[in-house]
Coordinates of C-alpha atoms in Angstrom, one line a residue:
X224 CA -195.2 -61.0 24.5
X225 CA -195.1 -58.6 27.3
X226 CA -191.5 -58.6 29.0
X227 CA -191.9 -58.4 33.0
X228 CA -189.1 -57.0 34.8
X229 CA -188.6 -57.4 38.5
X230 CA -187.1 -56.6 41.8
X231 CA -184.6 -54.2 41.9
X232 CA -184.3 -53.1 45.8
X233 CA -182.2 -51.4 48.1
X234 CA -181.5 -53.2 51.2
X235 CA -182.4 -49.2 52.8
X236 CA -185.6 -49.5 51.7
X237 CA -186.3 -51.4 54.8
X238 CA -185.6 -47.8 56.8
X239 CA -188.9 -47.3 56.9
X240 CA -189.5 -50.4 58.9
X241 CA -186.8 -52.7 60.8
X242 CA -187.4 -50.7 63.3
X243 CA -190.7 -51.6 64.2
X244 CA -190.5 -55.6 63.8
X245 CA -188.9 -58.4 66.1
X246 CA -185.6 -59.8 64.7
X247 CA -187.3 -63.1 65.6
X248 CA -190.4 -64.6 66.0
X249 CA -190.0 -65.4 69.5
X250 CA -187.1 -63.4 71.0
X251 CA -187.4 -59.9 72.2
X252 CA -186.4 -57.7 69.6
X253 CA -183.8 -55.0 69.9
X254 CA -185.9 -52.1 69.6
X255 CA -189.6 -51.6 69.8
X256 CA -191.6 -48.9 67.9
X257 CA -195.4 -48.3 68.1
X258 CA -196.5 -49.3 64.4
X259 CA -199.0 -46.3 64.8
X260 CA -196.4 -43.5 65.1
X261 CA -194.3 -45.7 63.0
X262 CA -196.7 -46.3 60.1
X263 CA -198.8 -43.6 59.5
X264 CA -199.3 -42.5 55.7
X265 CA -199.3 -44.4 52.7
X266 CA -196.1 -43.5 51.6
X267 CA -194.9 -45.6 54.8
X268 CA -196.6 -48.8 53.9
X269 CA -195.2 -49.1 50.4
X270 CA -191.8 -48.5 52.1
X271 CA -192.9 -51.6 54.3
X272 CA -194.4 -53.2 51.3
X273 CA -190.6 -52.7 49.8
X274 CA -188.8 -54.4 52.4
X275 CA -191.0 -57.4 52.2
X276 CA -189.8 -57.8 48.9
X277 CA -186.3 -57.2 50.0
X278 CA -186.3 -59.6 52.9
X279 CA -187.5 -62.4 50.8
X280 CA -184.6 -62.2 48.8
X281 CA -182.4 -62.3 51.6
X282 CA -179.8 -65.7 51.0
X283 CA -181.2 -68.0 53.0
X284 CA -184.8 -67.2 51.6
X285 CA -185.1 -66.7 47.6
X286 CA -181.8 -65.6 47.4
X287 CA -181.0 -69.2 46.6
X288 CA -180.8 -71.3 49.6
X289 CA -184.3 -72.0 50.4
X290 CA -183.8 -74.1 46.9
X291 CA -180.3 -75.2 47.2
X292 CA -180.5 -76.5 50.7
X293 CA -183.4 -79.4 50.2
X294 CA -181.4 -80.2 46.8
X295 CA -178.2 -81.2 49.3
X296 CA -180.5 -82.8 51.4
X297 CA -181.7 -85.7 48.5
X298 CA -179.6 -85.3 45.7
X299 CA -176.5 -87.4 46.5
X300 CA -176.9 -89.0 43.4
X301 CA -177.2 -86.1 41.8
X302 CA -174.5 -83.8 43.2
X303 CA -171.6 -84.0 45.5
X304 CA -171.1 -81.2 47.9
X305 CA -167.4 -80.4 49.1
X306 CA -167.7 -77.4 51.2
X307 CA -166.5 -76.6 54.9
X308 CA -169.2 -74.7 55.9
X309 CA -170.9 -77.6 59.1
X310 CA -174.4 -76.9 58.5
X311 CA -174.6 -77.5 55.2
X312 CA -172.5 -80.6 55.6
X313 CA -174.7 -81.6 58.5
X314 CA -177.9 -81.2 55.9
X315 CA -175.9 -83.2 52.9
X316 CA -175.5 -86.4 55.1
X317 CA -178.6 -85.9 56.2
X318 CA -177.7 -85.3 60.0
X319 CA -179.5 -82.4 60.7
X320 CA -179.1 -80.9 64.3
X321 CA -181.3 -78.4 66.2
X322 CA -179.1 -75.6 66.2
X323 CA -177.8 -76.3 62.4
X324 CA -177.5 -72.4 61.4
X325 CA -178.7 -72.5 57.8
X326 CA -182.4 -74.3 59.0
X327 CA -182.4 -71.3 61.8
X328 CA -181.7 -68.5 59.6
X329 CA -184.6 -69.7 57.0
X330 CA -186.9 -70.2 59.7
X331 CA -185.7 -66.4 60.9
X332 CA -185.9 -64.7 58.0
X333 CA -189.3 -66.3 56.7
X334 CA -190.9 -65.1 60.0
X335 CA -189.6 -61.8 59.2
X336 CA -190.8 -61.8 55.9
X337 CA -194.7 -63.0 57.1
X338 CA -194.3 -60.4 59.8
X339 CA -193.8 -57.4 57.5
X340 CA -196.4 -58.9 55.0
X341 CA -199.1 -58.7 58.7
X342 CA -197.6 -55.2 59.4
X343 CA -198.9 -54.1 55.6
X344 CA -201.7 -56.3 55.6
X345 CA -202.6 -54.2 59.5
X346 CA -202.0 -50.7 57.6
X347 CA -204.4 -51.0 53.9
X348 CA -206.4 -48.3 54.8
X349 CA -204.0 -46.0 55.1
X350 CA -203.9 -46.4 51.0
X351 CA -204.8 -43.4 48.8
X352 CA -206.8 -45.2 46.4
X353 CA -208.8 -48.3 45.9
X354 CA -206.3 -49.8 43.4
X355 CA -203.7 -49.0 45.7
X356 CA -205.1 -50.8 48.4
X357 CA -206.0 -54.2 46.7
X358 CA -202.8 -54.2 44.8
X359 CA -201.1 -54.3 48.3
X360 CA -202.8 -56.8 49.6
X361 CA -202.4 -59.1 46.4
X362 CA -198.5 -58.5 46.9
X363 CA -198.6 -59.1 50.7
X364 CA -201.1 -62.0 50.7
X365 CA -199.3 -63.4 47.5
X366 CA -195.5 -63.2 49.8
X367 CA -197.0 -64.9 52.8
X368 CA -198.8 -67.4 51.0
X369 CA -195.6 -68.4 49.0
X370 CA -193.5 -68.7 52.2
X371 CA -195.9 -70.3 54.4
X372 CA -196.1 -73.0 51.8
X373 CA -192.6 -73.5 51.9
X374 CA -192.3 -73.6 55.5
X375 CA -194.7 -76.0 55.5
X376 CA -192.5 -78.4 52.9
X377 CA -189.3 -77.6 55.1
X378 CA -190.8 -77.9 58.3
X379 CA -193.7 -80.5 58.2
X380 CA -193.9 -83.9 57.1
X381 CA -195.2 -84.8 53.2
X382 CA -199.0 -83.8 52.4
X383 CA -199.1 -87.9 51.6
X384 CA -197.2 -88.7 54.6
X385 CA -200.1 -89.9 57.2
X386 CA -203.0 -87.5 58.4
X387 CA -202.0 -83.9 57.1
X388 CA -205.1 -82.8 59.2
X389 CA -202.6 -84.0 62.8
X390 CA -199.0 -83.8 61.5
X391 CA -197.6 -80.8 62.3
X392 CA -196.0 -78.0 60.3
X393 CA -195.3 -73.8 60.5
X394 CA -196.8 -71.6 62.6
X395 CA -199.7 -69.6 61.1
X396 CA -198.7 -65.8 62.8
X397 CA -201.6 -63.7 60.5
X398 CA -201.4 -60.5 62.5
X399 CA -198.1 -58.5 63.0
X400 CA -195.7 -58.9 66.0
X401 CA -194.7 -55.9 67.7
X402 CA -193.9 -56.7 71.5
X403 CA -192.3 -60.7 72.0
X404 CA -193.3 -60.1 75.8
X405 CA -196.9 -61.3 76.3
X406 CA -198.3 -64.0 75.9
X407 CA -200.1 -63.6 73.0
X408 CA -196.9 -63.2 70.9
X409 CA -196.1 -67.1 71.3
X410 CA -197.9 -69.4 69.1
X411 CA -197.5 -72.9 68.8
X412 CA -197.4 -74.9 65.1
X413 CA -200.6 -75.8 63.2
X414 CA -201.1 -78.7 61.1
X415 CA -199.8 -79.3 57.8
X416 CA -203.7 -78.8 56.1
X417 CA -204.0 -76.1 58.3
X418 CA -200.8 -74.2 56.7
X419 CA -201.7 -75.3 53.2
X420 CA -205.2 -73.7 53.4
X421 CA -203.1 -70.8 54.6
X422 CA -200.9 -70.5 51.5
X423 CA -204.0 -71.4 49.4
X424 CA -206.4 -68.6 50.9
X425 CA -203.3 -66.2 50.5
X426 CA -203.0 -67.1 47.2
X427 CA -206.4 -67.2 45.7
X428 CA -206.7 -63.8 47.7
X429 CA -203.9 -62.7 45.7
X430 CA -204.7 -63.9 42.6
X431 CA -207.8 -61.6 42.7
X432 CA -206.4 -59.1 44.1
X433 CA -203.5 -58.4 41.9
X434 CA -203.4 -56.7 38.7
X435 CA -202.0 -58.8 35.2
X436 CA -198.9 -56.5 34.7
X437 CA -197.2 -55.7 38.0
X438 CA -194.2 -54.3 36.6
X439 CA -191.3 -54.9 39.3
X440 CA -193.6 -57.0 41.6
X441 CA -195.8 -59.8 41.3
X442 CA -198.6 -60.1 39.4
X443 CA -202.2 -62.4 38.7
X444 CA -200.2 -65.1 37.0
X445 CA -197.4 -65.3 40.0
X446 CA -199.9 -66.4 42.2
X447 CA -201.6 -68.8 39.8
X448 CA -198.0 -70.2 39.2
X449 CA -197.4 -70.8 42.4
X450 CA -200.6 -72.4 43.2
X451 CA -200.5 -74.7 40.6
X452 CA -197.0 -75.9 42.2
X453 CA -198.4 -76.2 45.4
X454 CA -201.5 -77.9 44.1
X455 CA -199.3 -80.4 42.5
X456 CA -197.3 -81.1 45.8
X457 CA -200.3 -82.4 47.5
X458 CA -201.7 -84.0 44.6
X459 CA -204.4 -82.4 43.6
X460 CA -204.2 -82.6 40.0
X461 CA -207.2 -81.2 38.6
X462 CA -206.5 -77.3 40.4
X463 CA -203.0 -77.7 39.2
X464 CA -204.1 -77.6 35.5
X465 CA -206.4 -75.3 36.0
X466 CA -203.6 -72.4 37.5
X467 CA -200.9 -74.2 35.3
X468 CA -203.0 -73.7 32.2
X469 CA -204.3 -69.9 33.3
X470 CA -200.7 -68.8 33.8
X471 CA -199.9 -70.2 29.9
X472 CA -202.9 -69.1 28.3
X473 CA -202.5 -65.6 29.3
X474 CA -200.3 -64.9 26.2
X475 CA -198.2 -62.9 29.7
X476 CA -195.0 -65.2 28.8
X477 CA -192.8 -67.1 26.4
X478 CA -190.2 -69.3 26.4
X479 CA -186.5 -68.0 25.3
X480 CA -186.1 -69.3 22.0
X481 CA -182.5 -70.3 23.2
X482 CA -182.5 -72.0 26.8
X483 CA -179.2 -71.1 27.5
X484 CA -180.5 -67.5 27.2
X485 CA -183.1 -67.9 30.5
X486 CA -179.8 -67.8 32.1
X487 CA -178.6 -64.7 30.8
X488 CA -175.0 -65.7 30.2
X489 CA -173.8 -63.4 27.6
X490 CA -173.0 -60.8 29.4
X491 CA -173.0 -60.0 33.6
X492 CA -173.9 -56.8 34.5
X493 CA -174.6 -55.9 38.2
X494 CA -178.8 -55.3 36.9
X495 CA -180.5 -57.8 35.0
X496 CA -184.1 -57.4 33.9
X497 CA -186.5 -60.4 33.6
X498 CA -187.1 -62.8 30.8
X499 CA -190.2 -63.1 29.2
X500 CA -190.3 -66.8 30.6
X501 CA -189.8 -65.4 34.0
X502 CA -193.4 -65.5 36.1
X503 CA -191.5 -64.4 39.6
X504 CA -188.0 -64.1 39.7
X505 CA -185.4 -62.7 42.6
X506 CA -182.9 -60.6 41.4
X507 CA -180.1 -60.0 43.2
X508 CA -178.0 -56.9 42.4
X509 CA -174.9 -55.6 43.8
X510 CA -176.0 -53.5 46.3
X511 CA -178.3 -56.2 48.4
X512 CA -176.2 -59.0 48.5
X513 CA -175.4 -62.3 46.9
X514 CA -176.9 -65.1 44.8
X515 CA -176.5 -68.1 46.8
X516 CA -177.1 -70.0 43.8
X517 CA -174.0 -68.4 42.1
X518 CA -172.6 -68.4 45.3
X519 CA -172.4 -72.3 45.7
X520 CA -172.5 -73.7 42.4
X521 CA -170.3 -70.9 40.3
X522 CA -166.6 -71.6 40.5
X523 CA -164.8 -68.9 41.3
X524 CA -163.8 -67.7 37.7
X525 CA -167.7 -66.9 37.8
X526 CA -168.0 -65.2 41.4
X527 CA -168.9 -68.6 43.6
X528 CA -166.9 -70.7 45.4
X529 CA -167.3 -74.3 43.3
X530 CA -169.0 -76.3 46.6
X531 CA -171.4 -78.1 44.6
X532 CA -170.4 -80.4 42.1
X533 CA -172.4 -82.4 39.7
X534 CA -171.5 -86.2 39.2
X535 CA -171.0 -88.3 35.9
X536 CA -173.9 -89.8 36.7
X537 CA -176.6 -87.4 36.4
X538 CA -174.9 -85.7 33.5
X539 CA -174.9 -89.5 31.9
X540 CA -178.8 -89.1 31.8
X541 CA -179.3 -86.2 28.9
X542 CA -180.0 -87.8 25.4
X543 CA -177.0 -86.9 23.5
X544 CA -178.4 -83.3 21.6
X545 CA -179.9 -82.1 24.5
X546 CA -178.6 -78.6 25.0
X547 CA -179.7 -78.7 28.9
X548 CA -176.8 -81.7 29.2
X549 CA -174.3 -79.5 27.2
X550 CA -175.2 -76.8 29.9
X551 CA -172.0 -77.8 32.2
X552 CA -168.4 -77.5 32.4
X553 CA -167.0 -80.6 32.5
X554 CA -163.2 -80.7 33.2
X555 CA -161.7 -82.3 36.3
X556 CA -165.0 -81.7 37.8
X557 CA -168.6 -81.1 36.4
X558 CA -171.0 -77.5 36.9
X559 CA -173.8 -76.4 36.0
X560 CA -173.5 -73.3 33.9
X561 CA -177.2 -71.6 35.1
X562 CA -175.8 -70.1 37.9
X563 CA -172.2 -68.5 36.4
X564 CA -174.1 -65.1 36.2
X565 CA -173.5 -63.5 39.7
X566 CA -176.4 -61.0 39.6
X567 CA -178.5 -63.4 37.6
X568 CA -182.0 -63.6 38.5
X569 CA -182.8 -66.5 40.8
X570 CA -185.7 -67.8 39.1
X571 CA -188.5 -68.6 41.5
X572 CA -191.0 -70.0 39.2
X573 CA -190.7 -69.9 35.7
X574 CA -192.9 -70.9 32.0
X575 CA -191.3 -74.1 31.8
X576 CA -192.6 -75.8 34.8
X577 CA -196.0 -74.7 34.4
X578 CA -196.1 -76.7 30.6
X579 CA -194.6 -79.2 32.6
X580 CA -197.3 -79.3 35.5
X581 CA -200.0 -79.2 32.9
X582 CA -198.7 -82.4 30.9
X583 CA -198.5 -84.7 34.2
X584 CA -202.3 -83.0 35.3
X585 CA -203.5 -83.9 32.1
X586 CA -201.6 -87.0 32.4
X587 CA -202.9 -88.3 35.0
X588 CA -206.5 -87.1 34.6
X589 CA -206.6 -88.7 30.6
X590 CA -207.5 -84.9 29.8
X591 CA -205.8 -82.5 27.4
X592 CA -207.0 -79.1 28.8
X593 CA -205.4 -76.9 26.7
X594 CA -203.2 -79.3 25.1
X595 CA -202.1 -83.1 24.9
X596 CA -199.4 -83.8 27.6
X597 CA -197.1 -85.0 24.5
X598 CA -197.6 -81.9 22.7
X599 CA -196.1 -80.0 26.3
X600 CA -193.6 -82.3 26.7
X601 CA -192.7 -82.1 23.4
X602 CA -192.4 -78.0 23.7
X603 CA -190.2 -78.4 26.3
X604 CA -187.9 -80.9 24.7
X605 CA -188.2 -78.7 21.3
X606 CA -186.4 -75.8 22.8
X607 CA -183.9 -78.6 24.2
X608 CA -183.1 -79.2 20.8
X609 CA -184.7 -82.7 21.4
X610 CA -186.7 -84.6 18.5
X611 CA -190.6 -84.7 19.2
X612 CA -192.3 -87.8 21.2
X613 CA -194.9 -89.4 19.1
X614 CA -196.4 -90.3 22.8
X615 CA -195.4 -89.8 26.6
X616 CA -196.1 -91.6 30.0
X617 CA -195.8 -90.3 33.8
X618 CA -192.0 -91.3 33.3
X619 CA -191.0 -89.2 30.2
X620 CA -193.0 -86.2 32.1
X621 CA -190.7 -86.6 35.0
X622 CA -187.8 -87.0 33.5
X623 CA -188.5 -83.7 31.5
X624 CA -189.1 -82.0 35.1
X625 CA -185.7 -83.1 36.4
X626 CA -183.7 -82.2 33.4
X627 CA -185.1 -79.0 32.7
X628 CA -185.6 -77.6 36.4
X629 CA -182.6 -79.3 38.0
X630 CA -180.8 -77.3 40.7
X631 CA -183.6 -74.7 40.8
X632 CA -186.3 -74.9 42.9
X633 CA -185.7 -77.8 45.3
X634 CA -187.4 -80.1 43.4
X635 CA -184.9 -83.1 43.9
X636 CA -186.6 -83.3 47.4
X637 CA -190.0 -82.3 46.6
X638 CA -190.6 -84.2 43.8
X639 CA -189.5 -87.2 45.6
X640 CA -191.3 -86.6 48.4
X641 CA -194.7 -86.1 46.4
X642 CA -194.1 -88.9 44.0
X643 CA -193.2 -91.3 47.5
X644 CA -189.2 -91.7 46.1
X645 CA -186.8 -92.6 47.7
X646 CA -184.3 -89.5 48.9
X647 CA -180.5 -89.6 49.1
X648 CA -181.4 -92.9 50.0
X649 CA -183.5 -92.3 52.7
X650 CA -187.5 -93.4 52.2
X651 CA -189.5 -90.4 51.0
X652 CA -191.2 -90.2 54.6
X653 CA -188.2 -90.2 56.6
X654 CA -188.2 -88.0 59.5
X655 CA -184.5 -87.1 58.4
X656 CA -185.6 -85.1 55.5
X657 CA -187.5 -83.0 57.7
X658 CA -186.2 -79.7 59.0
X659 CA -186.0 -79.6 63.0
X660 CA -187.4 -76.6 64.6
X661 CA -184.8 -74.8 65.9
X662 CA -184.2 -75.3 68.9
X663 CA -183.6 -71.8 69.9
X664 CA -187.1 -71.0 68.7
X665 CA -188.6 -73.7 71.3
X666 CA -186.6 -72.5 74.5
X667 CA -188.1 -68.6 73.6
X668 CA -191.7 -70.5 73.4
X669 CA -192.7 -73.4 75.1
X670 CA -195.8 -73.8 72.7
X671 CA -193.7 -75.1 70.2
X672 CA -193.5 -78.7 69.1
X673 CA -190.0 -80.3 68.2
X674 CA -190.0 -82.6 65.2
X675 CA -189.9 -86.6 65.3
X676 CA -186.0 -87.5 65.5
X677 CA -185.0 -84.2 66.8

């Protein structure tokens, strides 16, 4: 199997652009520059191209708290957090305000990141070659697609959650931004369909668009992985095996052998490269910034600051020789070891879940596309050093899914809000596990919508 690496970027790579985009959607950035003197040779879009990349690895992004944040904000049962930092505490008992910094900052950020995706998406033909050209718009499309899907988890109410075609969501911004003066530059929230389609189009786009090996950046199967997550969020089974089962019949990735491994804890250099289970990963690297994941779950031995605890509890639920429950440090309190690698990868979407996607598809359709759900369950809980299941149910799949992606992806929430689970306590449609808009966003434009309870 082919070994992808990934994202190694300098934070100046943005030079080339920060300049010419607003700091926020809706507030008047600090400096304005015409994208055509800006932008004018290819050369300049890949720069721009670059910094897309690096702004969604920023911390509050795919640096690790666009994961780690709806985790505090259903998983009580699950972890404990004991930080000082408000905002977080505010989203842990789920008392979100308007102003809570940590919602404002991914709201921020992921406009910046869809704005820079428009700007390169605004500037293909300035490409030198054909392959050049679709390749950048498979990466840009693929970026925007990704985060307007998540805003529209953070921000909107549950696909299954009443009419997705009236509920409201993210705003859909699809060209770029480059005066916050007129008019034109305020746009108010589309539906919750609306920004699926959105992230779907993106994301098919990409998919087409982008070649198979991608070296650094992401490839074919990244957007396939990440529509087969998003098709399983709104319950539409039968795409999600389809793009589950593309991504693991390409022969493009493996599994590590050793789970512990997909963690890379044997040694911490400042550069790691991919796995081969790795579809899309974030790597953050000493010279861009932090690993929020490492940041908040890591003690401080291991470069974080020990805020996130797991309890007895959740640790009580791994069958005695599964090396996934053997995966903590249990002493006076309980942590998860996957994160004790500071300049670990943050792993956006990796091999495992898609075997896991394609068993509850296949599941739930009485299929076996590509193979029987037990025999993917059973993968998965082979490499957790788990005897085989002569036959699985909906249960066992889920169970698999939170024991072998815990702590990763925000799945704690999302799961529970796609499956119609309760949340921290809190009914799966609760308007408290919700993101406000921020409130700062609706005084700078009065065509946006606050959320119910805010």
């Amino acid at each position: 199997m082919k070994k992808i690496k990934f994202i190694y970027i300098s934070a100046t790579a943005l030079a080339l652009f920060l300049s010419a985009c607003n700091k926020q959607l809706n507030i008047k950035p600090v400096e304005s520059v015409d994208q055509n003197q800006a932008i004018k040779t290819a050369k300049d879009v890949q720069g721009v191209l670059v910094g897309t990349y690096n702004r969604l690895g920023q911390v509050d992004l795919y640096g690790g708290r666009i994961f780690m944040e709806p985790d505090l904000l259903a998983a009580q049962a699950e972890i404990t957090w004991t930080g000082t930092y408000t905002g977080l505490t505010q989203i842990t008992v789920q008392a979100i305000t308007r102003d809570n910094s940590f919602v404002e900052n991914t709201w921020l950020d992921a406009y910046q990141v869809i704005n820079q995706a428009n700007t390169v998406l605004a500037n293909l033909d300035k490409a030198d070659n054909a392959d050049d050209k679709a390749r950048w718009e498979g990466e840009a499309k693929f970026i925007r697609g990704l985060m307007y899907f998540d805003l529209a988890r953070l921000f909107g109410k549950p696909w299954n959650d009443g009419d997705p075609s009236t509920n409201l969501a993210a705003a859909i911004v699809s060209s770029p931004t480059t005066s916050a003066d007129s008019e034109g530059a305020k746009v108010g929230r589309s539906t919750v369909k609306q920004v699926y389609d959105q992230a779907i189009n993106d994301l098919t786009a990409a998919k087409s668009k982008l070649p198979e090996d991608n070296d650094f950046y992401a490839n074919k199967y990244s957007a396939s992985a990440i529509l087969a997550r998003l098709y399983l969020q709104k319950g539409d089974y039968t795409n999600a095996l389809k793009e589950a089962n593309t991504v693991i019949t390409s022969g493009a990735f493996s599994l590590v052998p050793d789970y512990t491994k997909e963690f890379l804890l044997s040694s911490k250099p400042s550069h790691q490269e991919n796995t081969t289970e790795d579809i899309f990963a974030i790597q953050v690297t000493q010279q861009q910034g932090i690993n929020s994941l490492n940041e908040f779950y890591a003690s401080s031995a291991n470069g974080g600051r020990g805020d996130i605890k797991i309890t007895d509890d959740f640790l009580a639920e791994f069958e005695a020789n599964d090396v996934r429950g053997q995966f903590y440090t249990v002493t006076s309190v309980n942590r998860t070891k996957k994160f004790d690698n500071q300049y670990g990868n943050v792993h956006v979407v990796r091999l495992a879940e898609m075997y896991l996607i394609r068993a509850e598809a296949n599941l739930r359709g009485g299929t076996s596309t590509g193979a029987t759900p037990a025999s993917d369950v059973n993968t998965i809980r082979q490499r957790a050093g788990l005897d085989p299941l002569v036959t699985v149910n909906l249960a066992t799949i889920l169970a698999e899914r939170r024991h072998e992606l815990c702590f990763e992806g925000g799945f704690f929430l999302h799961d529970a809000k796609r499956l119609k689970q309760s949340a921290g306590g809190l009914p799966y449609n609760s308007p408290r596990l919700v993101y406000p808009i921020p409130q700062r966003e609706i005084l700078a434009n009065s065509k946006l919508v606050q959320n119910e309870g805010y």
